[in-house]
mmCIF file of C-alpha atoms and ligand atoms in Angstrom:
data_model
loop_
_atom_site.group_PDB
_atom_site.id
_atom_site.type_symbol
_atom_site.label_atom_id
_atom_site.label_comp_id
_atom_site.label_asym_id
_atom_site.label_seq_id
_atom_site.Cartn_x
_atom_site.Cartn_y
_atom_site.Cartn_z
ATOM 1 C CA MET A 1 22.012 -27.417 -101.566
ATOM 2 C CA SER A 2 24.121 -25.696 -104.345
ATOM 3 C CA ALA A 3 24.013 -21.867 -104.485
ATOM 4 C CA SER A 4 22.661 -22.119 -108.223
ATOM 5 C CA LYS A 5 19.770 -24.365 -107.173
ATOM 6 C CA LYS A 6 18.978 -22.202 -104.177
ATOM 7 C CA ILE A 7 18.909 -19.018 -106.436
ATOM 8 C CA LYS A 8 16.555 -20.607 -108.526
ATOM 9 C CA LEU A 9 14.259 -21.820 -105.761
ATOM 10 C CA GLU A 10 13.885 -18.204 -104.711
ATOM 11 C CA GLU A 11 13.148 -16.851 -107.859
ATOM 12 C CA LYS A 12 9.994 -14.839 -108.133
ATOM 13 C CA THR A 13 7.446 -16.822 -110.350
ATOM 14 C CA SER A 14 3.633 -16.812 -111.017
ATOM 15 C CA VAL A 15 1.017 -19.444 -110.449
ATOM 16 C CA CYS A 16 -2.410 -19.755 -112.069
ATOM 17 C CA GLY A 17 -5.288 -21.853 -110.522
ATOM 18 C CA PHE A 18 -8.222 -22.153 -108.526
ATOM 19 C CA ILE A 19 -7.806 -21.473 -104.666
ATOM 20 C CA GLN A 20 -9.363 -24.008 -102.325
ATOM 21 C CA HIS A 21 -9.594 -24.828 -98.791
ATOM 22 C CA VAL A 22 -8.354 -21.543 -97.203
ATOM 23 C CA SER A 23 -7.591 -21.901 -93.635
ATOM 24 C CA PRO A 24 -8.293 -19.375 -90.967
ATOM 25 C CA ILE A 25 -5.566 -16.967 -89.992
ATOM 26 C CA LYS A 26 -2.883 -18.573 -87.825
ATOM 27 C CA THR A 27 -0.128 -17.212 -85.603
ATOM 28 C CA SER A 28 3.220 -19.096 -86.097
ATOM 29 C CA ARG A 29 5.547 -19.992 -83.164
ATOM 30 C CA THR A 30 7.628 -16.932 -84.207
ATOM 31 C CA ASN A 31 4.474 -14.750 -83.732
ATOM 32 C CA ASN A 32 3.704 -13.963 -87.514
ATOM 33 C CA LYS A 33 0.233 -14.226 -88.889
ATOM 34 C CA TYR A 34 -0.235 -16.540 -91.776
ATOM 35 C CA PHE A 35 -2.874 -18.834 -93.437
ATOM 36 C CA ASN A 36 -2.835 -21.892 -95.681
ATOM 37 C CA ALA A 37 -4.681 -22.776 -98.819
ATOM 38 C CA THR A 38 -4.421 -25.196 -101.670
ATOM 39 C CA VAL A 39 -4.207 -23.995 -105.423
ATOM 40 C CA GLN A 40 -5.261 -26.485 -108.299
ATOM 41 C CA VAL A 41 -2.763 -25.585 -110.852
ATOM 42 C CA GLN A 42 -3.700 -28.385 -113.526
ATOM 43 C CA ARG A 43 -6.558 -30.601 -113.987
ATOM 44 C CA ASP A 44 -5.700 -32.950 -111.241
ATOM 45 C CA THR A 45 -2.458 -31.056 -109.785
ATOM 46 C CA PHE A 46 -2.806 -29.367 -106.578
ATOM 47 C CA LYS A 47 -0.167 -27.401 -104.499
ATOM 48 C CA LYS A 48 -0.065 -26.237 -100.929
ATOM 49 C CA VAL A 49 -0.025 -22.306 -100.371
ATOM 50 C CA ALA A 50 1.253 -20.428 -97.411
ATOM 51 C CA CYS A 51 0.403 -16.888 -97.297
ATOM 52 C CA PHE A 52 2.173 -14.498 -94.882
ATOM 53 C CA ASP A 53 0.091 -11.400 -96.027
ATOM 54 C CA VAL A 54 -3.115 -11.584 -93.871
ATOM 55 C CA MET A 55 -4.714 -8.739 -95.946
ATOM 56 C CA LYS A 56 -5.049 -11.151 -98.904
ATOM 57 C CA HIS A 57 -7.208 -13.778 -96.541
ATOM 58 C CA SER A 58 -10.643 -12.150 -97.596
ATOM 59 C CA THR A 59 -9.664 -12.121 -101.134
ATOM 60 C CA LEU A 60 -8.537 -15.789 -101.324
ATOM 61 C CA VAL A 61 -11.594 -16.918 -99.271
ATOM 62 C CA GLU A 62 -14.001 -15.152 -101.843
ATOM 63 C CA ALA A 63 -12.085 -16.588 -104.699
ATOM 64 C CA SER A 64 -12.269 -19.866 -103.110
ATOM 65 C CA GLN A 65 -16.119 -19.671 -102.494
ATOM 66 C CA ALA A 66 -17.001 -18.338 -106.074
ATOM 67 C CA ARG A 67 -14.510 -20.640 -107.683
ATOM 68 C CA THR A 68 -12.764 -17.559 -109.422
ATOM 69 C CA PRO A 69 -9.708 -18.701 -111.320
ATOM 70 C CA LEU A 70 -6.706 -16.450 -110.032
ATOM 71 C CA LYS A 71 -3.178 -15.508 -111.018
ATOM 72 C CA LEU A 72 -0.676 -15.078 -108.031
ATOM 73 C CA THR A 73 2.351 -12.945 -109.264
ATOM 74 C CA ASP A 74 5.606 -12.495 -107.525
ATOM 75 C CA VAL A 75 5.176 -15.754 -105.355
ATOM 76 C CA GLN A 76 8.068 -18.089 -104.536
ATOM 77 C CA ILE A 77 8.009 -21.969 -105.054
ATOM 78 C CA VAL A 78 9.983 -23.568 -102.166
ATOM 79 C CA PRO A 79 10.163 -27.368 -100.984
ATOM 80 C CA SER A 80 7.352 -28.167 -98.821
ATOM 81 C CA ARG A 81 7.949 -28.288 -94.957
ATOM 82 C CA LEU A 82 5.750 -31.152 -94.793
ATOM 83 C CA ASP A 83 6.930 -33.345 -97.935
ATOM 84 C CA SER A 84 10.384 -32.163 -99.206
ATOM 85 C CA ALA A 85 9.393 -34.305 -102.597
ATOM 86 C CA LYS A 86 6.717 -31.681 -103.264
ATOM 87 C CA THR A 87 6.866 -27.790 -103.527
ATOM 88 C CA GLU A 88 4.579 -25.164 -101.806
ATOM 89 C CA VAL A 89 3.891 -21.639 -102.899
ATOM 90 C CA LEU A 90 4.828 -18.873 -100.726
ATOM 91 C CA VAL A 91 2.767 -15.712 -100.919
ATOM 92 C CA ASN A 92 3.674 -12.398 -99.059
ATOM 93 C CA TYR A 93 2.832 -8.789 -99.108
ATOM 94 C CA LYS A 94 4.641 -8.216 -102.338
ATOM 95 C CA SER A 95 2.717 -10.786 -104.164
ATOM 96 C CA ARG A 96 -0.158 -9.782 -106.417
ATOM 97 C CA VAL A 97 -3.520 -11.460 -106.763
ATOM 98 C CA GLU A 98 -5.523 -10.906 -109.905
ATOM 99 C CA VAL A 99 -8.355 -12.670 -111.586
ATOM 100 C CA SER A 100 -7.009 -14.914 -114.261
ATOM 101 C CA ARG A 101 -8.812 -14.681 -117.667
ATOM 102 C CA GLN A 102 -8.466 -18.222 -118.803
ATOM 103 C CA LEU A 103 -7.284 -21.557 -117.663
ATOM 104 C CA SER A 104 -6.772 -24.448 -119.804
ATOM 105 C CA PHE A 105 -8.604 -26.840 -117.068
ATOM 106 C CA SER A 106 -11.890 -26.741 -115.240
ATOM 107 C CA TYR A 107 -12.454 -26.677 -111.316
ATOM 108 C CA GLN A 108 -11.964 -29.858 -109.390
ATOM 109 C CA LYS A 109 -12.204 -30.007 -105.890
ATOM 110 C CA SER A 110 -9.188 -31.185 -104.130
ATOM 111 C CA THR A 111 -9.900 -34.562 -102.610
ATOM 112 C CA GLU A 112 -7.706 -34.173 -99.463
ATOM 113 C CA ASP A 113 -9.574 -33.925 -96.401
ATOM 114 C CA ASP A 114 -8.613 -30.504 -95.154
ATOM 115 C CA HIS A 115 -9.902 -29.760 -91.667
ATOM 116 C CA ASP A 116 -8.817 -26.114 -92.109
ATOM 117 C CA SER A 117 -11.781 -25.078 -94.402
ATOM 118 C CA ALA A 118 -12.716 -21.605 -95.179
ATOM 119 C CA GLY A 119 -14.312 -19.286 -92.908
ATOM 120 C CA GLU A 120 -15.920 -19.988 -89.630
ATOM 121 C CA LYS A 121 -17.054 -23.159 -88.212
ATOM 122 C CA PHE A 122 -19.792 -24.078 -85.593
ATOM 123 C CA LYS A 123 -17.993 -25.258 -82.539
ATOM 124 C CA THR A 124 -18.846 -26.033 -79.155
ATOM 125 C CA LEU A 125 -17.325 -23.961 -76.317
ATOM 126 C CA LYS A 126 -14.841 -26.722 -75.445
ATOM 127 C CA GLU A 127 -13.560 -26.748 -79.149
ATOM 128 C CA VAL A 128 -13.320 -22.957 -79.081
ATOM 129 C CA GLN A 129 -11.254 -22.957 -76.085
ATOM 130 C CA ASN A 130 -8.957 -25.203 -78.053
ATOM 131 C CA THR A 131 -8.839 -22.959 -81.158
ATOM 132 C CA PRO A 132 -6.078 -20.523 -81.883
ATOM 133 C CA GLU A 133 -6.408 -16.845 -81.487
ATOM 134 C CA PHE A 134 -7.971 -14.718 -83.932
ATOM 135 C CA ASN A 135 -10.121 -17.447 -85.518
ATOM 136 C CA LYS A 136 -13.682 -16.974 -86.680
ATOM 137 C CA VAL A 137 -16.111 -19.347 -84.978
ATOM 138 C CA ALA A 138 -19.873 -19.679 -84.633
ATOM 139 C CA VAL A 139 -21.634 -20.878 -81.341
ATOM 140 C CA GLU A 140 -24.737 -21.852 -79.755
ATOM 141 C CA VAL A 141 -24.974 -20.786 -76.217
ATOM 142 C CA LYS A 142 -27.083 -19.463 -73.252
ATOM 143 C CA ILE A 143 -26.231 -16.355 -71.586
ATOM 144 C CA LEU A 144 -25.417 -17.080 -67.838
ATOM 145 C CA SER A 145 -24.449 -13.778 -66.566
ATOM 146 C CA ALA A 146 -23.185 -10.186 -67.472
ATOM 147 C CA LYS A 147 -20.959 -7.714 -66.138
ATOM 148 C CA GLU A 148 -21.318 -3.968 -66.003
ATOM 149 C CA VAL A 149 -20.782 -2.019 -69.180
ATOM 150 C CA SER A 150 -17.050 -0.404 -69.213
ATOM 151 C CA VAL A 151 -15.160 1.690 -71.586
ATOM 152 C CA GLN A 152 -12.292 1.014 -73.595
ATOM 153 C CA ILE A 153 -10.151 3.382 -75.959
ATOM 154 C CA VAL A 154 -9.956 2.177 -79.626
ATOM 155 C CA ARG A 155 -8.539 4.709 -82.174
ATOM 156 C CA GLU A 156 -8.745 7.696 -79.685
ATOM 157 C CA LEU A 157 -12.463 7.002 -79.116
ATOM 158 C CA PRO A 158 -14.191 5.624 -76.050
ATOM 159 C CA ILE A 159 -16.350 2.669 -76.845
ATOM 160 C CA GLN A 160 -18.617 0.607 -74.746
ATOM 161 C CA LYS A 161 -17.644 -2.811 -73.570
ATOM 162 C CA GLN A 162 -19.485 -5.787 -71.813
ATOM 163 C CA GLU A 163 -18.324 -9.033 -70.611
ATOM 164 C CA VAL A 164 -20.854 -11.913 -70.461
ATOM 165 C CA ILE A 165 -20.472 -15.480 -69.575
ATOM 166 C CA VAL A 166 -21.913 -18.006 -72.080
ATOM 167 C CA GLY A 167 -22.311 -21.548 -71.600
ATOM 168 C CA ASP A 168 -23.273 -24.835 -73.442
ATOM 169 C CA SER A 169 -23.107 -28.254 -72.477
ATOM 170 C CA THR A 170 -19.169 -28.461 -72.768
ATOM 171 C CA ALA A 171 -17.898 -25.327 -71.344
ATOM 172 C CA THR A 172 -18.424 -21.912 -69.935
ATOM 173 C CA MET A 173 -16.577 -18.938 -71.530
ATOM 174 C CA LYS A 174 -16.202 -15.094 -71.403
ATOM 175 C CA LEU A 175 -17.590 -13.369 -74.373
ATOM 176 C CA THR A 176 -16.837 -9.530 -74.901
ATOM 177 C CA LEU A 177 -19.470 -7.196 -76.617
ATOM 178 C CA TRP A 178 -18.776 -3.971 -78.037
ATOM 179 C CA ASP A 179 -21.020 -0.629 -78.615
ATOM 180 C CA GLU A 180 -24.277 -1.570 -80.398
ATOM 181 C CA MET A 181 -24.221 -5.213 -79.267
ATOM 182 C CA VAL A 182 -23.964 -4.217 -75.629
ATOM 183 C CA THR A 183 -27.032 -4.986 -73.487
ATOM 184 C CA LYS A 184 -28.725 -6.740 -76.502
ATOM 185 C CA LEU A 185 -28.167 -10.339 -74.927
ATOM 186 C CA GLU A 186 -30.407 -11.375 -72.227
ATOM 187 C CA ILE A 187 -29.401 -13.398 -69.519
ATOM 188 C CA GLY A 188 -30.954 -16.999 -69.489
ATOM 189 C CA LYS A 189 -31.762 -16.841 -73.270
ATOM 190 C CA SER A 190 -30.115 -18.958 -75.710
ATOM 191 C CA TYR A 191 -28.775 -17.649 -79.003
ATOM 192 C CA ARG A 192 -26.750 -18.650 -82.037
ATOM 193 C CA LEU A 193 -23.763 -16.228 -82.461
ATOM 194 C CA ASN A 194 -22.052 -16.110 -85.897
ATOM 195 C CA GLN A 195 -18.688 -14.451 -86.758
ATOM 196 C CA LEU A 196 -17.097 -14.311 -83.343
ATOM 197 C CA SER A 197 -13.380 -14.307 -82.864
ATOM 198 C CA THR A 198 -11.169 -16.006 -80.462
ATOM 199 C CA ARG A 199 -8.718 -14.072 -78.210
ATOM 200 C CA LEU A 200 -6.170 -14.998 -75.617
ATOM 201 C CA PHE A 201 -6.642 -12.479 -72.714
ATOM 202 C CA GLN A 202 -4.479 -12.726 -69.263
ATOM 203 C CA ASN A 203 -3.651 -16.215 -70.446
ATOM 204 C CA VAL A 204 -7.228 -17.385 -70.673
ATOM 205 C CA LYS A 205 -9.015 -18.070 -74.233
ATOM 206 C CA THR A 206 -12.069 -15.831 -74.647
ATOM 207 C CA ILE A 207 -14.559 -14.964 -77.439
ATOM 208 C CA THR A 208 -15.222 -11.422 -78.668
ATOM 209 C CA ALA A 209 -17.944 -9.966 -81.035
ATOM 210 C CA THR A 210 -16.678 -8.476 -84.222
ATOM 211 C CA LYS A 211 -18.291 -5.916 -86.755
ATOM 212 C CA ALA A 212 -19.683 -8.974 -88.721
ATOM 213 C CA THR A 213 -21.252 -10.711 -85.724
ATOM 214 C CA SER A 214 -24.872 -11.674 -86.061
ATOM 215 C CA ILE A 215 -27.480 -12.864 -83.335
ATOM 216 C CA GLU A 216 -30.215 -15.373 -83.601
ATOM 217 C CA SER A 217 -32.601 -16.285 -80.831
ATOM 218 C CA ILE A 218 -32.683 -20.111 -80.688
ATOM 219 C CA ASP A 219 -34.635 -22.782 -78.421
ATOM 220 C CA ASP A 220 -33.464 -22.759 -74.945
ATOM 221 C CA LEU A 221 -30.296 -24.998 -74.669
ATOM 222 C CA VAL A 222 -30.594 -27.790 -72.208
ATOM 223 C CA ASN A 223 -27.742 -29.371 -70.053
ATOM 224 C CA CYS A 224 -25.749 -25.853 -70.029
ATOM 225 C CA LEU A 225 -23.084 -25.860 -67.521
ATOM 226 C CA GLN A 226 -23.298 -23.398 -64.468
ATOM 227 C CA ALA A 227 -21.534 -20.105 -64.450
ATOM 228 C CA PRO A 228 -18.268 -20.164 -62.316
ATOM 229 C CA GLU A 229 -19.064 -18.686 -59.021
ATOM 230 C CA ASP A 230 -17.706 -15.034 -58.902
ATOM 231 C CA ASN A 231 -17.176 -15.212 -55.040
ATOM 232 C CA ASP A 232 -13.417 -14.814 -55.126
ATOM 233 C CA VAL A 233 -13.732 -10.780 -55.677
ATOM 234 C CA ILE A 234 -12.715 -8.726 -52.937
ATOM 235 C CA GLU A 235 -13.662 -5.070 -52.490
ATOM 236 C CA LYS A 236 -11.723 -2.512 -50.299
ATOM 237 C CA GLU A 237 -11.105 0.989 -49.667
ATOM 238 C CA GLY A 238 -7.425 2.360 -49.328
ATOM 239 C CA LYS A 239 -4.447 3.725 -50.960
ATOM 240 C CA ILE A 240 -2.118 2.852 -53.613
ATOM 241 C CA THR A 241 1.578 3.068 -52.313
ATOM 242 C CA GLN A 242 3.384 2.019 -55.425
ATOM 243 C CA VAL A 243 2.515 1.726 -59.040
ATOM 244 C CA GLY A 244 4.287 1.089 -62.443
ATOM 245 C CA LEU A 245 2.030 1.397 -65.691
ATOM 246 C CA VAL A 246 3.415 0.705 -69.199
ATOM 247 C CA MET A 247 1.838 1.719 -72.497
ATOM 248 C CA HIS A 248 1.635 -0.435 -75.343
ATOM 249 C CA PHE A 249 0.876 0.134 -79.223
ATOM 250 C CA SER A 250 -0.322 -2.592 -81.558
ATOM 251 C CA CYS A 251 -1.055 -2.746 -85.185
ATOM 252 C CA GLU A 252 -4.745 -2.688 -86.143
ATOM 253 C CA MET A 253 -4.278 -4.873 -89.075
ATOM 254 C CA CYS A 254 -2.101 -7.905 -87.581
ATOM 255 C CA LYS A 255 -2.281 -7.243 -83.906
ATOM 256 C CA GLY A 256 1.684 -7.034 -83.864
ATOM 257 C CA LYS A 257 3.349 -4.936 -81.124
ATOM 258 C CA VAL A 258 4.638 -1.643 -82.592
ATOM 259 C CA ALA A 259 7.368 0.381 -80.828
ATOM 260 C CA LEU A 260 6.556 4.383 -81.088
ATOM 261 C CA PRO A 261 9.774 6.302 -82.152
ATOM 262 C CA ASP A 262 10.322 9.341 -80.540
ATOM 263 C CA ASP A 263 10.529 11.664 -83.604
ATOM 264 C CA ASP A 264 7.331 13.461 -84.596
ATOM 265 C CA SER A 265 6.876 11.411 -87.831
ATOM 266 C CA LYS A 266 3.117 10.974 -88.804
ATOM 267 C CA PHE A 267 3.332 7.396 -90.304
ATOM 268 C CA ILE A 268 4.960 4.165 -88.955
ATOM 269 C CA ARG A 269 5.601 0.910 -90.363
ATOM 270 C CA CYS A 270 4.444 -2.280 -88.613
ATOM 271 C CA PRO A 271 7.413 -4.518 -88.202
ATOM 272 C CA SER A 272 5.148 -7.711 -88.362
ATOM 273 C CA CYS A 273 2.803 -7.256 -91.384
ATOM 274 C CA LYS A 274 5.005 -4.310 -93.074
ATOM 275 C CA MET A 275 1.973 -2.222 -93.547
ATOM 276 C CA LYS A 276 2.639 1.612 -93.264
ATOM 277 C CA MET A 277 -0.094 3.372 -91.141
ATOM 278 C CA ALA A 278 -0.845 6.799 -89.394
ATOM 279 C CA LYS A 279 0.264 6.622 -85.851
ATOM 280 C CA GLU A 280 -3.121 7.261 -84.436
ATOM 281 C CA THR A 281 -4.679 4.232 -85.929
ATOM 282 C CA LEU A 282 -2.527 2.151 -83.568
ATOM 283 C CA GLN A 283 -4.340 0.660 -80.874
ATOM 284 C CA LYS A 284 -3.484 1.709 -77.416
ATOM 285 C CA SER A 285 -3.280 -0.618 -74.326
ATOM 286 C CA MET A 286 -1.908 0.068 -70.777
ATOM 287 C CA ASN A 287 -1.201 -2.246 -68.075
ATOM 288 C CA GLY A 288 0.764 -2.579 -64.831
ATOM 289 C CA THR A 289 1.347 -3.354 -61.228
ATOM 290 C CA LEU A 290 0.292 -1.596 -58.094
ATOM 291 C CA CYS A 291 0.322 -2.139 -54.461
ATOM 292 C CA PHE A 292 -2.957 -1.507 -52.898
ATOM 293 C CA SER A 293 -2.957 -1.003 -49.076
ATOM 294 C CA TYR A 294 -5.967 -1.159 -46.855
ATOM 295 C CA GLY A 295 -5.993 -1.314 -43.117
ATOM 296 C CA TYR A 296 -3.024 -3.325 -42.057
ATOM 297 C CA GLN A 297 -3.110 -5.303 -45.391
ATOM 298 C CA LYS A 298 -1.123 -4.890 -48.544
ATOM 299 C CA VAL A 299 -1.609 -6.462 -51.695
ATOM 300 C CA LYS A 300 0.115 -6.490 -55.046
ATOM 301 C CA LEU A 301 -2.215 -6.352 -57.953
ATOM 302 C CA SER A 302 -2.270 -6.384 -61.872
ATOM 303 C CA ILE A 303 -4.212 -3.857 -63.799
ATOM 304 C CA PHE A 304 -5.186 -3.899 -67.301
ATOM 305 C CA SER A 305 -6.515 -1.574 -70.083
ATOM 306 C CA SER A 306 -10.302 -1.713 -69.743
ATOM 307 C CA THR A 307 -10.044 -1.086 -65.965
ATOM 308 C CA LEU A 308 -7.636 1.800 -66.210
ATOM 309 C CA PHE A 309 -9.327 3.521 -69.071
ATOM 310 C CA THR A 310 -12.777 3.290 -67.506
ATOM 311 C CA MET A 311 -11.056 5.179 -64.547
ATOM 312 C CA CYS A 312 -9.451 7.596 -66.647
ATOM 313 C CA ILE A 313 -12.787 8.558 -68.426
ATOM 314 C CA ALA A 314 -14.735 8.535 -65.090
ATOM 315 C CA ASN A 315 -12.029 11.182 -63.714
ATOM 316 C CA HIS A 316 -11.495 13.255 -67.058
ATOM 317 C CA LEU A 317 -7.768 11.872 -67.171
ATOM 318 C CA SER A 318 -6.188 11.674 -70.427
ATOM 319 C CA VAL A 319 -5.328 8.186 -71.519
ATOM 320 C CA ASP A 320 -1.882 9.427 -73.209
ATOM 321 C CA ASN A 321 0.169 9.873 -70.284
ATOM 322 C CA ALA A 322 0.947 7.029 -67.978
ATOM 323 C CA GLU A 323 2.995 9.145 -65.773
ATOM 324 C CA ASN A 324 -0.242 11.449 -64.977
ATOM 325 C CA ILE A 325 -2.285 8.215 -64.424
ATOM 326 C CA GLU A 326 0.279 6.903 -61.945
ATOM 327 C CA ASP A 327 0.543 10.282 -60.199
ATOM 328 C CA PHE A 328 -3.447 10.379 -59.921
ATOM 329 C CA LEU A 329 -3.345 6.816 -58.626
ATOM 330 C CA LEU A 330 -0.978 7.737 -55.905
ATOM 331 C CA SER A 331 -2.583 10.808 -54.864
ATOM 332 C CA ASN A 332 -6.028 9.814 -54.059
ATOM 333 C CA SER A 333 -8.150 7.104 -52.174
ATOM 334 C CA PHE A 334 -9.888 4.338 -53.909
ATOM 335 C CA ARG A 335 -12.247 1.571 -53.748
ATOM 336 C CA VAL A 336 -10.749 -1.435 -55.370
ATOM 337 C CA ALA A 337 -12.332 -4.597 -56.356
ATOM 338 C CA TYR A 338 -9.878 -7.424 -57.318
ATOM 339 C CA SER A 339 -9.915 -11.038 -57.935
ATOM 340 C CA ASN A 340 -8.284 -12.928 -54.883
ATOM 341 C CA GLU A 341 -7.299 -15.859 -57.200
ATOM 342 C CA THR A 342 -5.774 -13.883 -60.168
ATOM 343 C CA LYS A 343 -4.960 -10.705 -58.211
ATOM 344 C CA ASN A 344 -6.305 -8.683 -61.150
ATOM 345 C CA VAL A 345 -8.073 -5.339 -60.485
ATOM 346 C CA GLN A 346 -11.661 -5.665 -61.870
ATOM 347 C CA ASN A 347 -12.796 -2.099 -61.086
ATOM 348 C CA ILE A 348 -11.331 0.906 -59.561
ATOM 349 C CA VAL A 349 -13.322 3.985 -58.220
ATOM 350 C CA HIS A 350 -11.870 7.330 -57.115
ATOM 351 C CA LEU A 351 -13.555 7.805 -53.654
ATOM 352 C CA THR A 352 -14.214 11.567 -53.576
ATOM 353 C CA ASN A 353 -16.196 10.874 -56.976
ATOM 354 C CA VAL A 354 -18.540 8.688 -54.869
ATOM 355 C CA ALA A 355 -18.971 10.943 -52.015
ATOM 356 C CA GLY A 356 -18.797 14.172 -53.756
ATOM 357 C CA VAL A 357 -22.371 14.691 -54.771
ATOM 358 C CA ASN A 358 -22.304 18.484 -54.047
ATOM 359 C CA GLN A 359 -19.841 20.645 -56.080
HETATM 360 ZN ZN1 ZN B 1 1.008 -5.102 -88.617
#
């Protein structure tokens, strides 16, 4: 490609038209968040859109549903990665999205069969397991079992969390519920759950409730799979002999990892989505490895945020200082429940807390 042509291709331009077929937000192999859409730019001409600013997702979904004509300014027209004879519209965080006052053509639905259609889709659990992270889904499931309510820290505040196992005729999965939804679902009952979001947690696909999640009771689902037996949990009392914990911060908008600088600046820019934000809005997580010793046995275990934060709150420990938490773990005796299969700690209780009824 000649230099002059390259410059021309990278020139900023604007596009007017009707947005259609907005996909869910996806994660690229390089870990960037993006979504696709189609834009009708003439009576019967359509262009593919790739948008790397996920903050624009809801605007484009709304415009697509309402058939609002849009003007996209400061976009780039580049050769399509799928078909180099065609061009594609690149939208990023610098691009502007406005309502276009008038178009010389009327709305016409793109005839292409686009399976990445807007918003959430009703799926079986088997299909949900094959859906990438951070996609909205709706499911019809039976509640098979529920774990105890635990605590997690989000934006400095403890919030309640509960994990339940849900099933349909195709699979069973872990569903995470938050605050007001905790204990709302009854074991053995069937529900339609709208606006759940997919996550990958400890390498297992799970679903989580969101602020928009709604619950409808439905008729009892038949032919549900059984919950997997939870018989691999080992619970022992002992001491922690070695421990290493690491604190991570991630961007609330795009979930990308953010490294905290040592200086005392108030704000920080996310390297993934390029948004600037107050440090305290970053989501905090902590995980690590510990050696747990009981009797003559010693086992190396992994421990994750929700378990650690639940223990910190029960023991009035600050969750901000990994060193202090490590010291606490090394200085006391604990009852530890862990999965023999995954070697993940599921619950850890400070023993003098259990016995110490009298002050
Ligand atoms: Zn971000």
